[in-house]
Amino acid sequence: FSAQYRGLQIDWGAEMLGWNFACTHAGIRFTVLPRVQARDVDAPVSKRVEGEIRMIHMGRAWMPKGYEPAERWRHTEGKEWSYRGVQVWCKCNDTADKIYPWPVPEGT
């Protein structure tokens, strides 16, 4: 079972399951709306639907390639997204609540 569903990262989804179970238990009903959020690791959304998205799911942060100060925060995991820049923060990292890449580059 664990191997079959490893890719779902259920540890990250536990709070979402908890929300659903708690609402069901309390008799709270809600409607799930489309395009409420865009994930930072998904493909960019089209200009046509861009205005319909209400929030960005922030799981990672990148700084531009060539921005020298970013190198002190460079992460070694997440290489599949390196085309976006230098990954400097990830919620999945043990230091996510302790180390914040700052300052951000001017003009970004």
CSV table of N, CA, C and O in Angstrom, one decimal:
chain,number,residue,atom,x,y,z
A,1,PHE,N,0.8,-1.2,0.0
A,1,PHE,CA,0.0,0.0,0.0
A,1,PHE,C,0.9,1.3,0.0
A,1,PHE,O,0.7,2.2,-0.8
A,2,SER,N,1.8,1.3,0.9
A,2,SER,CA,2.7,2.5,1.0
A,2,SER,C,3.4,2.8,-0.3
A,2,SER,O,3.5,3.9,-0.7
A,3,ALA,N,4.0,1.7,-0.9
A,3,ALA,CA,4.7,1.9,-2.2
A,3,ALA,C,3.8,2.4,-3.3
A,3,ALA,O,4.1,3.2,-4.1
A,4,GLN,N,2.6,1.8,-3.3
A,4,GLN,CA,1.6,2.1,-4.4
A,4,GLN,C,1.2,3.6,-4.4
A,4,GLN,O,1.0,4.2,-5.4
A,5,TYR,N,1.0,4.2,-3.2
A,5,TYR,CA,0.5,5.5,-3.0
A,5,TYR,C,1.6,6.5,-2.6
A,5,TYR,O,1.2,7.6,-2.2
A,6,ARG,N,2.8,6.2,-2.7
A,6,ARG,CA,3.9,7.1,-2.2
A,6,ARG,C,3.9,8.4,-2.9
A,6,ARG,O,4.1,9.5,-2.3
A,7,GLY,N,3.6,8.5,-4.2
A,7,GLY,CA,3.6,9.7,-4.9
A,7,GLY,C,2.5,10.7,-4.5
A,7,GLY,O,2.5,11.8,-4.9
A,8,LEU,N,1.5,10.2,-3.8
A,8,LEU,CA,0.5,11.2,-3.3
A,8,LEU,C,0.9,12.1,-2.2
A,8,LEU,O,0.2,13.1,-1.9
A,9,GLN,N,2.0,11.8,-1.5
A,9,GLN,CA,2.5,12.6,-0.4
A,9,GLN,C,1.3,12.8,0.6
A,9,GLN,O,1.0,14.0,0.9
A,10,ILE,N,0.7,11.8,1.1
A,10,ILE,CA,-0.4,11.9,2.0
A,10,ILE,C,0.0,12.7,3.3
A,10,ILE,O,-0.9,13.3,3.9
A,11,ASP,N,1.2,12.7,3.6
A,11,ASP,CA,1.6,13.5,4.8
A,11,ASP,C,1.3,15.0,4.6
A,11,ASP,O,0.9,15.7,5.5
A,12,TRP,N,1.4,15.5,3.4
A,12,TRP,CA,1.1,16.9,3.1
A,12,TRP,C,-0.4,17.1,3.0
A,12,TRP,O,-0.9,18.2,3.1
A,13,GLY,N,-1.1,16.0,2.6
A,13,GLY,CA,-2.5,16.1,2.5
A,13,GLY,C,-3.4,15.9,3.7
A,13,GLY,O,-4.6,16.0,3.7
A,14,ALA,N,-2.7,15.5,4.8
A,14,ALA,CA,-3.4,15.1,6.0
A,14,ALA,C,-4.3,16.2,6.5
A,14,ALA,O,-5.5,16.0,6.9
A,15,GLU,N,-3.9,17.5,6.5
A,15,GLU,CA,-4.7,18.5,7.0
A,15,GLU,C,-5.9,18.7,6.1
A,15,GLU,O,-7.0,19.1,6.6
A,16,MET,N,-5.8,18.5,4.8
A,16,MET,CA,-7.0,18.6,3.9
A,16,MET,C,-8.0,17.5,4.2
A,16,MET,O,-9.2,17.7,4.2
A,17,LEU,N,-7.5,16.3,4.5
A,17,LEU,CA,-8.4,15.2,4.8
A,17,LEU,C,-9.1,15.5,6.2
A,17,LEU,O,-10.3,15.3,6.4
A,18,GLY,N,-8.3,16.0,7.1
A,18,GLY,CA,-8.8,16.4,8.4
A,18,GLY,C,-9.9,17.5,8.3
A,18,GLY,O,-11.0,17.4,8.9
A,19,TRP,N,-9.7,18.4,7.4
A,19,TRP,CA,-10.8,19.5,7.1
A,19,TRP,C,-12.0,18.8,6.7
A,19,TRP,O,-13.1,19.1,7.1
A,20,ASN,N,-11.9,17.9,5.7
A,20,ASN,CA,-13.1,17.3,5.1
A,20,ASN,C,-13.8,16.4,6.2
A,20,ASN,O,-15.1,16.5,6.3
A,21,PHE,N,-13.1,15.6,6.9
A,21,PHE,CA,-13.7,14.8,8.0
A,21,PHE,C,-14.4,15.7,9.0
A,21,PHE,O,-15.5,15.4,9.5
A,22,ALA,N,-13.7,16.8,9.5
A,22,ALA,CA,-14.2,17.6,10.5
A,22,ALA,C,-15.5,18.3,10.0
A,22,ALA,O,-16.5,18.4,10.8
A,23,CYS,N,-15.5,18.8,8.8
A,23,CYS,CA,-16.7,19.4,8.3
A,23,CYS,C,-17.9,18.4,8.2
A,23,CYS,O,-19.0,18.8,8.5
A,24,THR,N,-17.6,17.2,7.7
A,24,THR,CA,-18.6,16.2,7.6
A,24,THR,C,-19.2,15.9,9.0
A,24,THR,O,-20.4,15.9,9.2
A,25,HIS,N,-18.3,15.8,10.0
A,25,HIS,CA,-18.7,15.5,11.3
A,25,HIS,C,-19.6,16.6,11.9
A,25,HIS,O,-20.6,16.3,12.6
A,26,ALA,N,-19.2,17.8,11.6
A,26,ALA,CA,-20.0,19.0,12.1
A,26,ALA,C,-21.2,19.3,11.3
A,26,ALA,O,-21.9,20.2,11.6
A,27,GLY,N,-21.4,18.6,10.2
A,27,GLY,CA,-22.5,18.9,9.3
A,27,GLY,C,-22.4,20.2,8.5
A,27,GLY,O,-23.3,20.7,8.0
A,28,ILE,N,-21.1,20.6,8.3
A,28,ILE,CA,-20.9,21.8,7.4
A,28,ILE,C,-20.7,21.3,6.0
A,28,ILE,O,-19.9,20.5,5.7
A,29,ARG,N,-21.5,22.0,5.1
A,29,ARG,CA,-21.4,21.7,3.7
A,29,ARG,C,-20.7,22.8,3.0
A,29,ARG,O,-20.8,24.0,3.4
A,30,PHE,N,-19.9,22.5,2.0
A,30,PHE,CA,-19.3,23.6,1.2
A,30,PHE,C,-19.2,23.1,-0.3
A,30,PHE,O,-19.4,21.9,-0.6
A,31,THR,N,-18.9,24.0,-1.1
A,31,THR,CA,-18.8,23.7,-2.5
A,31,THR,C,-17.3,24.0,-2.9
A,31,THR,O,-16.8,25.1,-2.6
A,32,VAL,N,-16.7,23.1,-3.6
A,32,VAL,CA,-15.4,23.2,-4.1
A,32,VAL,C,-15.5,23.9,-5.5
A,32,VAL,O,-16.2,23.5,-6.4
A,33,LEU,N,-14.8,25.1,-5.6
A,33,LEU,CA,-14.8,25.9,-6.8
A,33,LEU,C,-13.6,25.6,-7.7
A,33,LEU,O,-12.5,25.3,-7.2
A,34,PRO,N,-13.8,25.7,-9.0
A,34,PRO,CA,-12.7,25.5,-9.9
A,34,PRO,C,-11.7,26.7,-9.9
A,34,PRO,O,-12.1,27.8,-9.6
A,35,ARG,N,-10.5,26.4,-10.1
A,35,ARG,CA,-9.5,27.5,-10.3
A,35,ARG,C,-9.3,28.4,-9.1
A,35,ARG,O,-9.1,29.6,-9.3
A,36,VAL,N,-9.5,27.9,-7.9
A,36,VAL,CA,-9.3,28.7,-6.7
A,36,VAL,C,-7.8,29.1,-6.5
A,36,VAL,O,-7.5,30.2,-6.1
A,37,GLN,N,-7.0,28.1,-6.8
A,37,GLN,CA,-5.5,28.4,-6.7
A,37,GLN,C,-4.7,27.8,-7.8
A,37,GLN,O,-5.2,26.8,-8.5
A,38,ALA,N,-3.6,28.3,-8.0
A,38,ALA,CA,-2.6,27.8,-8.9
A,38,ALA,C,-1.4,27.4,-8.1
A,38,ALA,O,-1.0,28.1,-7.2
A,39,ARG,N,-0.8,26.2,-8.4
A,39,ARG,CA,0.4,25.7,-7.7
A,39,ARG,C,1.6,26.3,-8.4
A,39,ARG,O,1.7,26.3,-9.6
A,40,ASP,N,2.6,26.6,-7.6
A,40,ASP,CA,3.8,27.2,-8.1
A,40,ASP,C,4.6,26.2,-8.9
A,40,ASP,O,5.5,26.6,-9.7
A,41,VAL,N,4.3,24.9,-8.8
A,41,VAL,CA,5.1,23.9,-9.5
A,41,VAL,C,4.3,23.4,-10.7
A,41,VAL,O,4.8,22.5,-11.4
A,42,ASP,N,3.1,23.9,-11.0
A,42,ASP,CA,2.4,23.5,-12.1
A,42,ASP,C,2.8,24.3,-13.3
A,42,ASP,O,3.4,25.4,-13.2
A,43,ALA,N,2.3,23.9,-14.5
A,43,ALA,CA,2.6,24.7,-15.7
A,43,ALA,C,1.9,26.1,-15.5
A,43,ALA,O,0.8,26.1,-14.9
A,44,PRO,N,2.4,27.1,-16.1
A,44,PRO,CA,1.7,28.4,-16.0
A,44,PRO,C,0.3,28.3,-16.6
A,44,PRO,O,0.1,27.6,-17.6
A,45,VAL,N,-0.6,29.1,-16.0
A,45,VAL,CA,-2.0,29.1,-16.6
A,45,VAL,C,-2.0,30.0,-17.7
A,45,VAL,O,-1.2,30.9,-17.9
A,46,SER,N,-3.0,29.8,-18.6
A,46,SER,CA,-3.2,30.7,-19.8
A,46,SER,C,-3.7,32.1,-19.4
A,46,SER,O,-4.3,32.2,-18.3
A,47,LYS,N,-3.4,33.0,-20.2
A,47,LYS,CA,-3.8,34.4,-19.9
A,47,LYS,C,-5.4,34.5,-19.8
A,47,LYS,O,-5.9,35.3,-19.1
A,48,ARG,N,-6.0,33.6,-20.5
A,48,ARG,CA,-7.5,33.5,-20.6
A,48,ARG,C,-8.1,33.3,-19.2
A,48,ARG,O,-9.1,33.8,-18.8
A,49,VAL,N,-7.5,32.4,-18.4
A,49,VAL,CA,-8.0,32.0,-17.1
A,49,VAL,C,-7.2,32.7,-15.9
A,49,VAL,O,-7.6,32.5,-14.8
A,50,GLU,N,-6.2,33.4,-16.2
A,50,GLU,CA,-5.3,34.0,-15.2
A,50,GLU,C,-6.1,34.8,-14.2
A,50,GLU,O,-5.9,34.7,-13.0
A,51,GLY,N,-7.1,35.6,-14.6
A,51,GLY,CA,-7.8,36.4,-13.7
A,51,GLY,C,-8.8,35.7,-12.8
A,51,GLY,O,-9.3,36.3,-11.9
A,52,GLU,N,-9.1,34.4,-13.1
A,52,GLU,CA,-10.0,33.6,-12.3
A,52,GLU,C,-9.3,33.0,-11.1
A,52,GLU,O,-10.0,32.5,-10.2
A,53,ILE,N,-8.0,33.0,-11.1
A,53,ILE,CA,-7.3,32.4,-10.0
A,53,ILE,C,-7.2,33.3,-8.8
A,53,ILE,O,-6.7,34.5,-9.0
A,54,ARG,N,-7.6,32.9,-7.6
A,54,ARG,CA,-7.6,33.8,-6.5
A,54,ARG,C,-6.4,33.7,-5.6
A,54,ARG,O,-6.2,34.6,-4.8
A,55,MET,N,-5.6,32.6,-5.7
A,55,MET,CA,-4.4,32.6,-4.9
A,55,MET,C,-3.4,31.6,-5.5
A,55,MET,O,-3.7,30.8,-6.3
A,56,ILE,N,-2.2,31.8,-5.0
A,56,ILE,CA,-1.1,30.9,-5.5
A,56,ILE,C,-0.7,30.0,-4.3
A,56,ILE,O,-0.5,30.5,-3.2
A,57,HIS,N,-0.6,28.7,-4.6
A,57,HIS,CA,-0.1,27.8,-3.6
A,57,HIS,C,1.4,27.9,-3.5
A,57,HIS,O,2.1,27.6,-4.5
A,58,MET,N,1.9,28.4,-2.5
A,58,MET,CA,3.4,28.7,-2.4
A,58,MET,C,4.1,27.5,-1.7
A,58,MET,O,4.0,27.4,-0.5
A,59,GLY,N,4.8,26.7,-2.4
A,59,GLY,CA,5.5,25.6,-1.8
A,59,GLY,C,7.0,25.7,-2.1
A,59,GLY,O,7.8,25.1,-1.3
A,60,ARG,N,7.4,26.5,-3.0
A,60,ARG,CA,8.8,26.7,-3.4
A,60,ARG,C,9.0,28.2,-3.8
A,60,ARG,O,8.1,28.8,-4.2
A,61,ALA,N,10.2,28.6,-3.7
A,61,ALA,CA,10.6,30.0,-4.2
A,61,ALA,C,11.9,29.9,-5.0
A,61,ALA,O,12.8,29.2,-4.6
A,62,TRP,N,11.9,30.7,-6.0
A,62,TRP,CA,13.1,30.8,-6.9
A,62,TRP,C,13.6,32.2,-7.0
A,62,TRP,O,12.7,33.1,-6.9
A,63,MET,N,14.8,32.4,-7.2
A,63,MET,CA,15.4,33.7,-7.6
A,63,MET,C,16.0,33.5,-8.9
A,63,MET,O,16.4,32.4,-9.4
A,64,PRO,N,16.2,34.6,-9.6
A,64,PRO,CA,16.8,34.5,-11.0
A,64,PRO,C,18.1,33.9,-11.1
A,64,PRO,O,19.0,34.1,-10.2
A,65,LYS,N,18.4,33.1,-12.1
A,65,LYS,CA,19.7,32.6,-12.4
A,65,LYS,C,20.7,33.8,-12.5
A,65,LYS,O,20.3,34.8,-13.1
A,66,GLY,N,21.8,33.7,-12.0
A,66,GLY,CA,22.8,34.8,-12.1
A,66,GLY,C,22.7,35.8,-11.0
A,66,GLY,O,23.6,36.6,-10.9
A,67,TYR,N,21.7,35.7,-10.1
A,67,TYR,CA,21.6,36.6,-9.0
A,67,TYR,C,22.5,36.0,-7.9
A,67,TYR,O,22.1,35.1,-7.2
A,68,GLU,N,23.7,36.5,-7.7
A,68,GLU,CA,24.7,36.0,-6.9
A,68,GLU,C,24.2,35.8,-5.4
A,68,GLU,O,24.5,34.7,-4.8
A,69,PRO,N,23.5,36.7,-4.8
A,69,PRO,CA,23.1,36.4,-3.4
A,69,PRO,C,22.2,35.2,-3.2
A,69,PRO,O,22.2,34.6,-2.1
A,70,ALA,N,21.6,34.7,-4.2
A,70,ALA,CA,20.7,33.5,-4.2
A,70,ALA,C,21.5,32.3,-3.9
A,70,ALA,O,21.0,31.3,-3.3
A,71,GLU,N,22.8,32.3,-4.2
A,71,GLU,CA,23.6,31.1,-4.1
A,71,GLU,C,23.7,30.6,-2.6
A,71,GLU,O,23.9,29.4,-2.4
A,72,ARG,N,23.7,31.5,-1.7
A,72,ARG,CA,23.8,31.1,-0.3
A,72,ARG,C,22.6,30.4,0.2
A,72,ARG,O,22.6,29.7,1.2
A,73,TRP,N,21.5,30.5,-0.5
A,73,TRP,CA,20.2,29.7,-0.1
A,73,TRP,C,19.9,28.6,-1.1
A,73,TRP,O,18.9,27.9,-0.9
A,74,ARG,N,20.7,28.3,-2.1
A,74,ARG,CA,20.4,27.3,-3.1
A,74,ARG,C,20.1,26.0,-2.5
A,74,ARG,O,20.8,25.5,-1.6
A,75,HIS,N,19.0,25.4,-2.9
A,75,HIS,CA,18.6,24.1,-2.5
A,75,HIS,C,19.1,23.0,-3.5
A,75,HIS,O,19.1,23.3,-4.7
A,76,THR,N,19.5,21.9,-3.0
A,76,THR,CA,20.0,20.9,-3.9
A,76,THR,C,18.9,19.9,-4.4
A,76,THR,O,19.0,19.2,-5.3
A,77,GLU,N,17.7,19.9,-3.7
A,77,GLU,CA,16.6,19.1,-4.2
A,77,GLU,C,15.7,20.0,-5.1
A,77,GLU,O,15.9,21.2,-5.1
A,78,GLY,N,14.8,19.4,-5.8
A,78,GLY,CA,14.0,20.2,-6.7
A,78,GLY,C,14.6,20.6,-8.0
A,78,GLY,O,14.2,21.5,-8.6
A,79,LYS,N,15.6,19.8,-8.4
A,79,LYS,CA,16.3,20.1,-9.6
A,79,LYS,C,15.4,20.1,-10.9
A,79,LYS,O,15.7,20.8,-11.9
A,80,GLU,N,14.3,19.4,-10.8
A,80,GLU,CA,13.4,19.4,-12.0
A,80,GLU,C,12.8,20.7,-12.3
A,80,GLU,O,12.3,20.9,-13.4
A,81,TRP,N,12.8,21.6,-11.3
A,81,TRP,CA,12.3,23.0,-11.6
A,81,TRP,C,13.4,24.0,-11.7
A,81,TRP,O,13.1,25.2,-11.7
A,82,SER,N,14.6,23.6,-11.9
A,82,SER,CA,15.7,24.6,-12.0
A,82,SER,C,15.6,25.5,-13.2
A,82,SER,O,16.2,26.5,-13.2
A,83,TYR,N,14.8,25.1,-14.2
A,83,TYR,CA,14.6,26.0,-15.3
A,83,TYR,C,13.9,27.3,-14.9
A,83,TYR,O,13.9,28.3,-15.6
A,84,ARG,N,13.3,27.3,-13.7
A,84,ARG,CA,12.6,28.5,-13.2
A,84,ARG,C,13.6,29.5,-12.5
A,84,ARG,O,13.2,30.6,-12.2
A,85,GLY,N,14.8,29.0,-12.2
A,85,GLY,CA,15.8,29.8,-11.5
A,85,GLY,C,16.5,29.0,-10.4
A,85,GLY,O,16.5,27.8,-10.5
A,86,VAL,N,17.0,29.7,-9.5
A,86,VAL,CA,17.7,29.1,-8.3
A,86,VAL,C,16.7,28.9,-7.2
A,86,VAL,O,16.1,29.9,-6.7
A,87,GLN,N,16.4,27.6,-6.9
A,87,GLN,CA,15.5,27.4,-5.8
A,87,GLN,C,16.1,27.8,-4.5
A,87,GLN,O,17.2,27.2,-4.2
A,88,VAL,N,15.4,28.7,-3.8
A,88,VAL,CA,16.0,29.2,-2.5
A,88,VAL,C,15.2,28.9,-1.3
A,88,VAL,O,15.6,29.1,-0.2
A,89,TRP,N,14.0,28.3,-1.5
A,89,TRP,CA,13.1,28.0,-0.4
A,89,TRP,C,12.2,26.9,-0.8
A,89,TRP,O,11.7,26.8,-1.9
A,90,CYS,N,11.8,26.0,0.1
A,90,CYS,CA,10.8,24.9,-0.1
A,90,CYS,C,10.2,24.6,1.2
A,90,CYS,O,10.8,24.5,2.3
A,91,LYS,N,8.8,24.5,1.2
A,91,LYS,CA,8.1,24.2,2.4
A,91,LYS,C,8.4,22.8,2.9
A,91,LYS,O,8.2,22.5,4.1
A,92,CYS,N,9.0,22.0,2.1
A,92,CYS,CA,9.3,20.6,2.4
A,92,CYS,C,10.6,20.5,3.2
A,92,CYS,O,11.0,19.4,3.6
A,93,ASN,N,11.4,21.6,3.3
A,93,ASN,CA,12.7,21.6,3.9
A,93,ASN,C,12.6,21.7,5.4
A,93,ASN,O,11.7,22.5,5.9
A,94,ASP,N,13.4,21.1,6.1
A,94,ASP,CA,13.4,21.2,7.6
A,94,ASP,C,13.6,22.7,8.1
A,94,ASP,O,13.3,23.0,9.2
A,95,THR,N,14.3,23.5,7.2
A,95,THR,CA,14.6,24.8,7.6
A,95,THR,C,13.5,25.9,7.1
A,95,THR,O,13.7,27.1,7.3
A,96,ALA,N,12.4,25.4,6.6
A,96,ALA,CA,11.5,26.3,5.9
A,96,ALA,C,10.9,27.3,6.9
A,96,ALA,O,10.6,28.5,6.4
A,97,ASP,N,10.8,27.0,8.1
A,97,ASP,CA,10.3,28.0,9.1
A,97,ASP,C,11.4,28.8,9.8
A,97,ASP,O,11.1,29.6,10.7
A,98,LYS,N,12.6,28.6,9.4
A,98,LYS,CA,13.8,29.3,10.1
A,98,LYS,C,14.6,30.2,9.1
A,98,LYS,O,15.2,31.1,9.6
A,99,ILE,N,14.7,29.8,7.9
A,99,ILE,CA,15.6,30.5,7.0
A,99,ILE,C,14.8,31.1,5.8
A,99,ILE,O,14.1,30.3,5.1
A,100,TYR,N,14.8,32.4,5.7
A,100,TYR,CA,14.0,33.1,4.7
A,100,TYR,C,15.0,33.8,3.7
A,100,TYR,O,15.8,34.6,4.2
A,101,PRO,N,14.9,33.5,2.4
A,101,PRO,CA,15.8,34.2,1.5
A,101,PRO,C,15.4,35.6,1.3
A,101,PRO,O,14.3,36.0,0.9
A,102,TRP,N,16.3,36.5,1.8
A,102,TRP,CA,16.0,37.9,1.7
A,102,TRP,C,17.3,38.7,1.6
A,102,TRP,O,18.3,38.3,2.3
A,103,PRO,N,17.5,39.7,0.9
A,103,PRO,CA,16.4,40.5,0.2
A,103,PRO,C,16.1,39.8,-1.2
A,103,PRO,O,17.0,39.1,-1.7
A,104,VAL,N,15.0,40.1,-1.7
A,104,VAL,CA,14.7,39.6,-3.1
A,104,VAL,C,15.3,40.6,-4.1
A,104,VAL,O,15.5,41.7,-3.8
A,105,PRO,N,15.6,40.1,-5.3
A,105,PRO,CA,16.2,40.9,-6.3
A,105,PRO,C,15.4,42.1,-6.7
A,105,PRO,O,14.1,42.0,-6.7
A,106,GLU,N,16.0,43.2,-6.9
A,106,GLU,CA,15.2,44.4,-7.3
A,106,GLU,C,14.5,44.1,-8.7
A,106,GLU,O,15.0,43.4,-9.5
A,107,GLY,N,13.3,44.6,-8.8
A,107,GLY,CA,12.5,44.4,-10.0
A,107,GLY,C,11.8,43.1,-10.2
A,107,GLY,O,11.3,42.8,-11.2
A,108,THR,N,11.8,42.3,-9.1
A,108,THR,CA,11.1,41.0,-9.2
A,108,THR,C,9.9,41.0,-8.4
A,108,THR,O,9.6,41.9,-7.6
